[in-house]
Coordinates of C-alpha atoms and ligand atoms in Angstrom, one line a residue:
M1 CA -0.2 -0.1 0.2
R2 CA 1.4 3.1 -0.7
I3 CA 1.0 6.5 1.3
A4 CA 1.3 9.8 0.7
I5 CA 1.7 13.2 3.7
I6 CA 0.6 16.1 3.2
G7 CA 1.9 18.2 5.7
G8 CA 5.5 17.6 7.7
G9 CA 4.1 19.1 11.3
I10 CA 4.4 16.6 14.0
A11 CA 0.7 15.4 12.9
G12 CA 2.5 14.6 9.1
L13 CA 5.9 13.0 10.6
A14 CA 3.8 11.1 13.9
A15 CA 2.1 9.5 11.1
A16 CA 5.2 8.8 8.8
Y17 CA 6.5 7.3 12.1
E18 CA 3.8 4.9 12.3
L19 CA 4.3 4.0 9.1
E20 CA 8.0 3.8 9.1
K21 CA 6.7 0.8 12.3
A22 CA 5.0 -1.1 10.8
R23 CA 6.4 -1.3 7.2
A24 CA 10.0 -2.5 9.7
A25 CA 7.3 -4.8 10.8
G26 CA 7.1 -6.7 7.5
A27 CA 3.4 -5.0 7.0
A28 CA 3.3 -3.3 2.5
V29 CA 3.5 -0.2 3.3
E30 CA 5.9 3.1 1.0
Y31 CA 4.5 6.2 2.3
T32 CA 5.9 9.7 0.7
L33 CA 6.2 13.3 3.6
Y34 CA 5.6 15.9 1.4
E35 CA 6.5 18.7 3.4
E36 CA 6.4 22.5 2.1
R37 CA 8.2 24.7 3.7
P38 CA 12.5 23.4 3.8
R39 CA 12.5 22.5 7.3
L40 CA 10.6 19.9 9.1
G41 CA 8.8 20.6 12.3
G42 CA 6.0 22.5 11.0
S43 CA 6.0 24.7 14.4
L44 CA 8.1 22.9 16.6
A45 CA 11.7 24.9 16.3
S46 CA 14.2 25.5 19.1
E47 CA 17.4 26.9 18.6
I48 CA 20.7 26.3 21.0
V49 CA 22.4 30.4 21.5
N50 CA 24.9 30.5 24.4
G51 CA 23.9 27.8 25.8
A52 CA 20.1 29.0 25.8
V53 CA 17.1 26.7 24.5
L54 CA 15.2 29.3 22.9
E55 CA 12.0 28.1 21.6
C56 CA 10.5 29.5 18.3
G57 CA 7.3 27.8 18.3
P58 CA 5.5 25.1 21.9
D59 CA 8.0 24.7 24.7
S60 CA 6.2 21.6 26.5
F61 CA 4.1 19.9 26.4
L62 CA 0.8 18.8 29.0
T63 CA 1.9 16.3 30.9
E64 CA -1.5 14.8 31.8
K65 CA -1.7 13.8 27.6
P66 CA 0.4 10.9 26.7
A67 CA 0.8 10.9 23.4
A68 CA 3.4 13.3 23.8
A69 CA 6.0 11.6 26.6
E70 CA 5.3 8.3 25.3
L71 CA 6.4 8.7 21.9
C72 CA 9.2 9.9 23.1
R73 CA 10.7 6.9 25.4
E74 CA 9.5 5.3 22.3
L75 CA 12.5 6.9 20.7
G76 CA 14.8 6.1 23.6
L77 CA 14.4 10.6 24.7
G78 CA 12.8 9.6 28.0
G79 CA 16.1 10.5 30.1
E80 CA 15.7 14.1 28.4
L81 CA 12.5 14.4 29.4
L82 CA 12.1 18.2 31.6
P83 CA 9.4 18.7 34.1
S84 CA 8.1 22.5 34.7
N85 CA 9.9 23.9 38.2
D86 CA 6.2 23.4 40.1
A87 CA 7.5 24.0 43.0
A88 CA 8.0 27.3 41.9
R89 CA 4.4 27.5 40.1
K90 CA 3.0 30.8 40.4
T91 CA 1.7 32.7 37.5
Y92 CA 0.4 36.9 37.2
I93 CA -2.5 38.5 35.2
V94 CA -1.5 42.4 34.4
V95 CA -3.6 44.5 35.8
R96 CA -3.5 48.1 35.1
N97 CA -0.3 47.9 34.6
R98 CA 1.2 46.1 37.9
L99 CA 0.9 42.0 38.2
V100 CA -1.7 40.6 40.6
A101 CA -1.1 36.6 40.6
L102 CA -4.0 34.2 40.1
P103 CA -5.4 33.7 43.1
D104 CA -4.7 29.8 44.9
G105 CA -7.2 27.0 44.4
L106 CA -8.6 28.5 40.7
M107 CA -9.7 25.0 38.7
F108 CA -10.8 25.5 35.0
L109 CA -11.2 29.1 35.6
V110 CA -13.5 27.9 38.4
P111 CA -12.5 29.7 42.6
T112 CA -12.6 27.0 44.4
K113 CA -10.6 28.3 47.7
L114 CA -12.8 31.4 50.2
A115 CA -10.4 32.4 51.4
P116 CA -7.7 33.3 48.1
T117 CA -11.0 34.6 45.9
A118 CA -12.4 37.0 49.0
L119 CA -8.6 38.3 49.3
T120 CA -7.0 38.4 46.1
R121 CA -6.8 42.3 43.8
L122 CA -7.6 40.8 40.1
F123 CA -11.5 41.4 41.4
S124 CA -13.2 43.9 42.0
V125 CA -15.9 43.4 45.4
R126 CA -18.3 43.0 42.9
T127 CA -17.3 40.0 41.0
K128 CA -16.4 38.7 44.3
A129 CA -20.3 38.9 45.2
R130 CA -21.0 38.2 42.6
M131 CA -18.3 34.7 42.7
G132 CA -20.4 33.4 46.4
L133 CA -23.7 33.9 44.8
E134 CA -22.6 31.7 42.4
L135 CA -23.5 28.7 43.9
L136 CA -27.0 29.6 43.8
H137 CA -26.5 29.4 40.2
P138 CA -29.4 27.8 38.6
P139 CA -28.8 24.9 35.8
R140 CA -29.1 26.6 32.3
A141 CA -32.1 26.4 30.0
G142 CA -30.5 25.8 26.4
S143 CA -28.5 23.6 25.7
G144 CA -26.8 24.7 22.1
D145 CA -23.0 25.6 21.9
E146 CA -22.0 28.5 22.6
P147 CA -18.9 31.6 23.1
V148 CA -16.6 30.5 25.7
A149 CA -17.0 34.2 27.0
A150 CA -21.2 33.7 27.3
L151 CA -20.5 30.9 29.7
V152 CA -18.3 32.9 32.2
E153 CA -20.2 36.0 32.0
R154 CA -23.5 34.1 32.6
H155 CA -21.5 32.4 36.1
F156 CA -18.9 35.0 37.1
G157 CA -19.4 38.3 35.5
Q158 CA -18.0 40.3 32.9
E159 CA -14.5 41.9 35.0
A160 CA -14.3 37.1 35.3
V161 CA -14.2 37.3 31.5
D162 CA -11.5 40.7 31.0
R163 CA -8.8 39.0 33.8
L164 CA -10.0 35.1 33.7
A165 CA -10.6 33.9 30.2
D166 CA -10.1 36.0 27.8
P167 CA -6.3 36.0 29.1
L168 CA -5.8 32.9 29.8
L169 CA -7.9 31.2 26.8
S170 CA -5.2 33.2 24.1
G171 CA -1.9 32.5 26.0
I172 CA -3.0 29.1 25.1
Y173 CA -5.2 29.5 21.8
G174 CA -4.0 33.1 20.8
G175 CA -7.6 32.9 20.4
D176 CA -10.9 35.0 21.1
A177 CA -12.5 33.6 24.8
T178 CA -15.6 35.9 22.3
Q179 CA -15.2 33.0 19.6
L180 CA -14.8 30.2 21.6
S181 CA -16.2 27.4 21.6
A182 CA -17.2 26.6 25.0
Q183 CA -19.1 22.7 24.0
T184 CA -14.9 22.1 22.7
V185 CA -13.1 24.1 24.4
L186 CA -14.4 23.9 28.6
P187 CA -16.7 20.9 27.8
R188 CA -15.6 19.6 31.3
L189 CA -17.5 23.1 32.5
V190 CA -20.1 22.9 30.7
E191 CA -21.5 19.2 31.8
M192 CA -20.7 20.5 34.8
E193 CA -23.2 23.2 34.2
R194 CA -26.0 21.1 33.5
K195 CA -25.5 18.2 36.0
Y196 CA -25.1 20.6 39.7
G197 CA -25.8 25.2 37.9
S198 CA -23.8 26.2 39.6
L199 CA -20.3 25.8 38.6
T200 CA -18.5 26.2 41.8
R201 CA -20.1 23.1 42.9
G202 CA -18.7 21.4 40.1
M203 CA -15.2 21.8 40.6
L204 CA -16.4 20.8 44.7
A205 CA -18.3 17.9 44.4
A206 CA -15.3 16.4 41.7
H207 CA -12.4 17.7 43.2
K208 CA -14.0 16.2 46.6
K209 CA -14.2 12.7 44.2
M210 CA -11.0 13.3 43.4
R211 CA -9.9 13.3 47.1
E212 CA -12.4 10.0 47.9
M213 CA -10.4 7.5 45.4
A214 CA -7.0 9.3 46.9
K215 CA -8.0 8.2 50.1
N216 CA -9.0 4.8 48.8
S217 CA -6.6 3.8 46.8
T218 CA -4.7 0.8 48.4
G219 CA -1.2 1.2 45.6
P220 CA 2.1 2.8 46.5
K221 CA 1.1 7.2 47.5
R222 CA 2.5 8.7 43.7
E223 CA 3.2 12.0 43.4
A224 CA 1.3 13.8 41.0
P225 CA 2.9 14.2 37.5
P226 CA 4.0 17.6 36.8
I227 CA 1.7 19.8 34.6
F228 CA 3.9 20.5 32.2
T229 CA 7.2 18.4 30.2
A230 CA 9.4 19.7 27.8
L231 CA 12.7 18.4 26.3
R232 CA 15.5 19.8 27.4
G233 CA 17.9 20.2 24.9
G234 CA 14.2 21.9 22.8
M235 CA 11.2 20.3 21.4
S236 CA 13.6 20.5 18.0
Q237 CA 15.0 17.1 18.8
L238 CA 11.4 15.4 18.7
V239 CA 11.3 16.5 15.4
H240 CA 15.4 15.2 15.1
A241 CA 14.1 12.1 16.0
I242 CA 11.3 10.9 14.7
V243 CA 13.5 11.6 11.4
A244 CA 16.2 9.4 12.7
R245 CA 14.0 6.7 12.3
L246 CA 12.4 6.4 8.7
D247 CA 13.1 6.5 5.6
A248 CA 14.9 9.4 4.2
G249 CA 13.8 8.9 0.6
S250 CA 10.8 9.4 1.2
L251 CA 10.9 12.4 2.7
R252 CA 10.7 15.5 0.3
A253 CA 11.0 18.8 1.7
A254 CA 10.6 21.7 0.5
T255 CA 8.5 19.6 -1.5
P256 CA 4.8 22.0 -1.7
V257 CA 1.7 20.3 -3.1
K258 CA -0.3 22.2 -6.1
A259 CA -3.2 19.7 -6.1
V260 CA -4.8 16.2 -5.4
R261 CA -7.3 14.1 -6.9
K262 CA -9.5 11.6 -6.4
S263 CA -9.3 8.7 -8.6
A264 CA -10.9 5.7 -9.4
D265 CA -8.0 3.5 -7.1
G266 CA -6.6 6.3 -4.7
W267 CA -5.5 9.6 -5.2
S268 CA -3.1 11.3 -7.2
V269 CA -1.1 13.7 -6.1
E270 CA 0.9 16.8 -7.5
A271 CA 4.3 18.2 -6.7
R272 CA 6.9 19.9 -8.7
G273 CA 4.9 18.8 -11.7
V274 CA 5.1 16.1 -10.6
R275 CA 2.0 13.7 -10.3
E276 CA 2.3 10.0 -8.4
E277 CA -0.3 7.8 -7.4
Y278 CA -1.8 6.4 -3.8
D279 CA -3.8 3.5 -3.0
A280 CA -4.0 5.9 0.8
L281 CA -3.6 9.7 2.2
I282 CA -3.1 11.7 5.5
M283 CA -3.2 15.1 5.0
A284 CA -1.8 16.7 7.6
A285 CA -1.9 20.6 6.3
P286 CA -3.3 23.1 7.9
A287 CA -7.1 23.0 7.5
W288 CA -6.9 26.1 5.3
A289 CA -4.6 24.2 3.2
A290 CA -6.3 21.3 3.3
G291 CA -9.5 22.0 2.8
A292 CA -8.1 24.5 -1.0
L293 CA -6.0 21.1 -1.7
L294 CA -10.0 18.8 -0.8
A295 CA -12.6 21.0 -2.6
P296 CA -11.9 19.8 -6.3
V297 CA -12.1 16.9 -4.6
D298 CA -15.7 17.6 -2.2
A299 CA -16.2 21.0 -2.7
A300 CA -18.0 20.7 0.4
L301 CA -15.5 18.5 2.5
G302 CA -13.4 22.1 1.8
G303 CA -16.4 25.2 2.3
E304 CA -16.0 23.0 5.6
L305 CA -12.3 22.6 6.4
G306 CA -11.5 26.0 5.2
G307 CA -14.3 26.9 7.2
I308 CA -12.2 26.9 10.3
P309 CA -11.4 30.0 11.3
Y310 CA -6.9 30.5 12.6
S311 CA -4.7 32.7 14.4
S312 CA -1.7 33.5 13.9
S313 CA 0.8 34.4 16.6
I314 CA 5.0 35.7 16.9
T315 CA 7.1 34.3 19.5
V316 CA 10.1 37.0 20.7
N317 CA 12.4 34.8 22.8
L318 CA 15.2 37.9 24.7
I319 CA 18.7 35.9 26.8
Y320 CA 20.0 39.1 28.9
D321 CA 22.6 38.8 31.2
E322 CA 20.4 38.9 35.2
A323 CA 23.6 40.9 36.5
K324 CA 22.0 43.9 34.5
I325 CA 18.0 43.3 35.5
G326 CA 17.2 43.6 39.0
A327 CA 15.6 40.6 40.6
L328 CA 12.5 39.7 38.9
P329 CA 8.9 38.3 41.6
E330 CA 8.6 33.8 42.0
G331 CA 7.0 32.3 39.1
F332 CA 6.9 31.7 35.0
G333 CA 5.4 34.9 34.2
F334 CA 2.7 37.3 32.9
L335 CA -0.3 36.9 31.1
V336 CA -2.0 39.9 29.6
P337 CA -5.5 40.7 29.3
A338 CA -6.2 42.2 25.9
V339 CA -8.5 45.7 28.0
E340 CA -5.2 46.2 29.2
G341 CA -4.5 47.6 25.5
R342 CA -0.7 45.9 25.1
S343 CA 0.4 44.1 22.5
M344 CA 1.9 41.5 24.6
L345 CA -0.1 38.5 25.3
A346 CA 1.5 37.0 27.6
C347 CA 5.6 36.1 29.1
T348 CA 6.8 32.9 30.3
F349 CA 10.6 34.1 32.7
V350 CA 11.9 30.8 30.4
H351 CA 14.6 30.3 33.2
R352 CA 12.4 29.5 35.9
K353 CA 9.6 27.4 34.5
F354 CA 12.3 24.0 33.0
L355 CA 15.6 24.1 35.0
G356 CA 18.4 23.3 33.8
R357 CA 18.0 25.2 29.6
T358 CA 19.1 28.6 30.6
P359 CA 23.1 28.5 31.8
P360 CA 24.1 30.4 35.2
G361 CA 23.7 33.8 35.3
K362 CA 21.3 34.6 31.9
A363 CA 17.7 34.7 32.6
V364 CA 14.9 33.8 29.0
F365 CA 12.5 35.8 28.2
R366 CA 10.0 34.4 25.7
A367 CA 7.0 36.6 24.6
F368 CA 4.3 35.7 23.4
L369 CA 2.2 38.6 20.9
G370 CA -0.5 38.3 18.0
G371 CA -3.8 36.4 18.6
M372 CA -7.3 36.8 16.9
K373 CA -7.3 41.0 17.6
R374 CA -4.1 41.1 16.6
E375 CA -3.1 40.3 13.2
A376 CA -1.6 43.0 12.0
L377 CA 1.2 42.9 14.1
L378 CA 2.9 40.5 12.4
D379 CA 3.7 42.6 9.6
E380 CA 5.9 44.0 11.9
S381 CA 9.5 44.5 11.3
D382 CA 11.4 41.8 14.4
E383 CA 13.2 45.6 15.4
A384 CA 10.3 47.1 16.4
L385 CA 8.7 43.7 18.1
V386 CA 11.9 43.3 19.8
A387 CA 11.1 47.3 21.1
T388 CA 7.9 46.6 22.1
V389 CA 8.3 43.4 23.9
R390 CA 11.0 45.8 26.0
R391 CA 9.2 48.8 26.1
E392 CA 6.1 46.5 28.0
M393 CA 8.4 44.9 29.5
S394 CA 9.1 47.7 31.1
E395 CA 6.2 49.2 32.5
I396 CA 4.5 46.0 33.2
L397 CA 7.9 44.2 35.0
S398 CA 8.6 48.3 36.7
A399 CA 12.2 49.9 35.5
K400 CA 13.8 49.1 39.2
T401 CA 13.3 45.2 37.6
F402 CA 14.0 45.0 33.7
S403 CA 15.0 48.0 31.8
A404 CA 13.9 49.0 28.3
A405 CA 17.1 50.9 28.2
A406 CA 19.4 47.0 29.0
E407 CA 20.1 45.8 26.4
P408 CA 19.8 41.2 25.4
E409 CA 22.3 39.6 24.9
H410 CA 20.0 38.1 22.0
A411 CA 17.1 38.3 20.8
Q412 CA 14.7 35.9 18.4
V413 CA 11.6 36.8 17.0
S414 CA 9.1 34.3 14.8
R415 CA 6.2 34.2 12.8
W416 CA 3.4 31.8 12.8
R417 CA 1.0 32.8 10.4
R418 CA -2.6 30.7 10.7
A419 CA -0.8 28.0 12.8
M420 CA -3.5 27.7 15.2
A421 CA -6.8 25.8 15.2
Q422 CA -9.8 27.8 16.7
Y423 CA -12.7 26.8 18.0
A424 CA -15.1 28.4 17.4
V425 CA -18.9 28.4 18.2
G426 CA -20.1 25.0 15.9
H427 CA -17.0 23.2 16.2
R428 CA -18.7 20.3 17.4
E429 CA -20.9 20.2 14.2
R430 CA -18.2 21.1 12.3
M431 CA -16.5 18.2 12.6
Q432 CA -19.1 15.6 12.6
R433 CA -20.2 17.3 8.5
I434 CA -16.9 16.8 8.2
A435 CA -16.4 13.0 9.1
A436 CA -19.3 12.7 6.9
R437 CA -17.5 13.8 4.1
V438 CA -14.1 12.1 5.2
A439 CA -16.9 8.8 5.0
E440 CA -17.6 9.3 1.3
L441 CA -13.4 9.6 0.1
P442 CA -11.7 6.3 1.1
G443 CA -8.2 6.9 1.8
L444 CA -8.4 9.8 3.5
R445 CA -6.9 10.8 6.7
L446 CA -7.7 13.9 8.1
V447 CA -4.7 14.4 11.2
G448 CA -3.2 17.9 12.2
N449 CA -4.4 20.3 15.3
A450 CA -7.7 21.8 14.0
Y451 CA -9.5 19.0 14.9
D452 CA -9.7 17.3 18.2
G453 CA -7.0 19.1 20.3
I454 CA -4.6 22.2 19.2
G455 CA -1.9 20.5 21.8
V456 CA 2.1 19.1 20.5
P457 CA 0.1 15.4 21.7
D458 CA -3.2 15.4 20.5
C459 CA -1.5 15.6 17.4
I460 CA 0.7 12.8 17.6
R461 CA -1.8 11.5 18.7
L462 CA -4.3 11.3 15.6
G463 CA -0.9 11.3 13.2
R464 CA -0.3 8.0 14.9
Q465 CA -4.5 6.4 15.2
A466 CA -4.5 7.6 11.4
A467 CA -1.1 5.7 10.4
R468 CA -2.4 2.5 11.8
D469 CA -6.2 2.5 10.9
L470 CA -5.0 2.7 7.2
V471 CA -2.9 -0.1 8.5
A472 CA -5.1 -2.1 9.5
A473 CA -7.9 -1.5 6.4
G474 CA -5.3 -2.0 4.2
A475 CA -4.1 -5.5 5.9
K476 CA -7.9 -6.2 5.4
T477 CA -9.2 -4.6 2.1
P478 CA -6.9 -4.6 -0.8
A479 CA -6.2 -1.1 -1.6
A480 CA -8.5 -0.9 -4.6
A481 CA -10.9 -0.6 -2.0
L482 CA -9.6 1.3 0.6
Ligands
LIG501 C1 4.0 29.4 18.8 C2 3.7 28.7 19.2 C3 3.6 28.0 20.3 C4 3.1 26.9 21.1 N1 2.4 26.1 22.3 C5 2.2 25.0 22.6 C6 2.5 24.4 23.2 O1 3.8 25.3 24.8 N2 2.2 23.1 24.2 C7 1.6 22.4 23.4 O2 1.1 21.4 22.9 N3 1.2 23.5 21.7 C8 1.4 24.5 21.4 N4 1.1 25.1 20.5 C9 0.5 24.5 19.4 C10 1.3 23.6 18.5 O3 2.2 23.3 18.3 C11 0.6 23.2 17.1 O4 -0.7 22.5 17.0 C12 0.7 21.4 16.5 O5 2.4 22.1 16.8 C13 0.6 21.3 15.1 O6 0.8 20.3 14.0 P1 0.4 20.0 13.0 O7 1.6 18.8 12.8 O8 -0.6 19.9 13.3 O9 0.3 21.7 12.0 P2 2.4 22.6 11.2 O10 2.9 22.7 12.3 O11 1.7 23.4 11.3 O12 2.4 21.5 10.1 C14 1.4 21.2 9.2 C15 2.8 21.1 7.9 O13 2.0 21.7 6.9 C16 2.8 21.7 5.8 N5 2.1 22.4 4.6 C17 1.3 23.2 4.4 N6 0.4 23.4 3.4 C18 0.8 22.1 2.3 C19 1.2 21.6 1.6 N7 0.4 23.0 0.0 N8 2.3 21.0 1.1 C20 3.4 20.6 1.9 N9 2.8 21.6 3.3 C21 2.1 22.0 3.1 C22 3.2 23.6 6.5 O14 4.6 23.3 5.6 C23 3.7 23.2 8.0 O15 4.8 22.4 8.3 C24 2.0 26.3 19.9 C25 1.6 26.3 18.7 C26 2.4 27.2 18.3 C27 2.4 28.8 17.1

């Protein structure tokens, strides 16, 4: 069976890795991976500068989603996995140019501890009173999807949207709480509202259940896993380790696919003026690119894929000599709500979040800019973006802690155009319509961050699963019937 993979980001690479494994195990599988850029890895890109690991794209993955760490271990990178320094975990929200720590006990945007919520400077007295009264909130009358902002506003008020939901979601999705789907992004809260009415009561009940389960479990007490896991040498280590396992002759970097056609026997893929025939196709390009390629095959599918919104973002990494900046506040960094009117969405104190990836005496800051509301920033020059980050950091952290005049030892800017899919209201129904179209196109699989999770582990899971499905189907069925 011949399989084409279009897109060499982590989803496409994970699919290729799985096909390579099947091939090595004796399955009659051949694959070709087409990637538009000269470099494989898509959004995963790291650089090592003056001994410091700089992440241009993702810096880590959520530990609770096992697919990424599992793959790393399989590839012999188990010893390279690096837990986040959770003992020092503290995140701030910028409120009128001051850093206010997220109160203790916040779970999925829901306050669960009375004293920290009552004492925090993050919310006004009015919002705090509303948070108390939320315990009496009735279940929602309707059941349709809605924006995350509407769900949070209904329970905790607009200030909780502005100072909590918006910065947390734009810091993760580069997204907009007024657009993102509550059903897809916060399914747990939607379910809790349906069951309990009050999200606080729902969260407390879930917490109680977890405590009871832990108390009743007879096994040895396990330490809580770290929230995030990174790789000591950067996320590119994962890309290099996968590529090293693949058949070099099957990889076509700097080869954009121009057209895809469905034939009676399978799929034809056209790139660099050459058309090649395959039995199956794993589409791992972003949904907007996949939609454009698949529209001539199935206009409805092309339209659905093209309708998935994407946000663009920028990362700016700055390396400093610690002696040249003041004492930073404790913690991993800060998030900037849109209502603050700044260009920055977030800033990570990299040397604090992951220990051992920055040389002693150096500080690394990773600023995140752009998102749905500030796409125009992508057209600014590197110099202008670095100057903006330095100015905003000095205003937020105070000139005593961080002076805009202090020169970074190194500055690095990466632009990510339309790289992050947005699960907008109605995403689940769109996925059902897409699945129905794909079911009519034998041999086609869609993988990547647009469908069932935007994180690196989700992309790996989907990529590997698609490859396994095709191999399994090919083993049972003649290739032409795939
Ligand atoms: C700045 C940033 C920070 C992030 N931080 C985190 C994080 O900390 N943790 C986390 O889990 N996730 C994070 N994410 C999300 C995660 O990195 C991505 O969702 C994931 O890497 C996407 O992988 P993918 O393979 O679906 O897509 P991509 O990486 O976008 O790969 C798709 C590939 O398809 C190629 N392509 C497009 N069209 C064609 C064509 N016609 N022919 C051939 N090739 C084509 C593209 O060039 C690209 O390389 C972050 C993303 C960004 C941008």
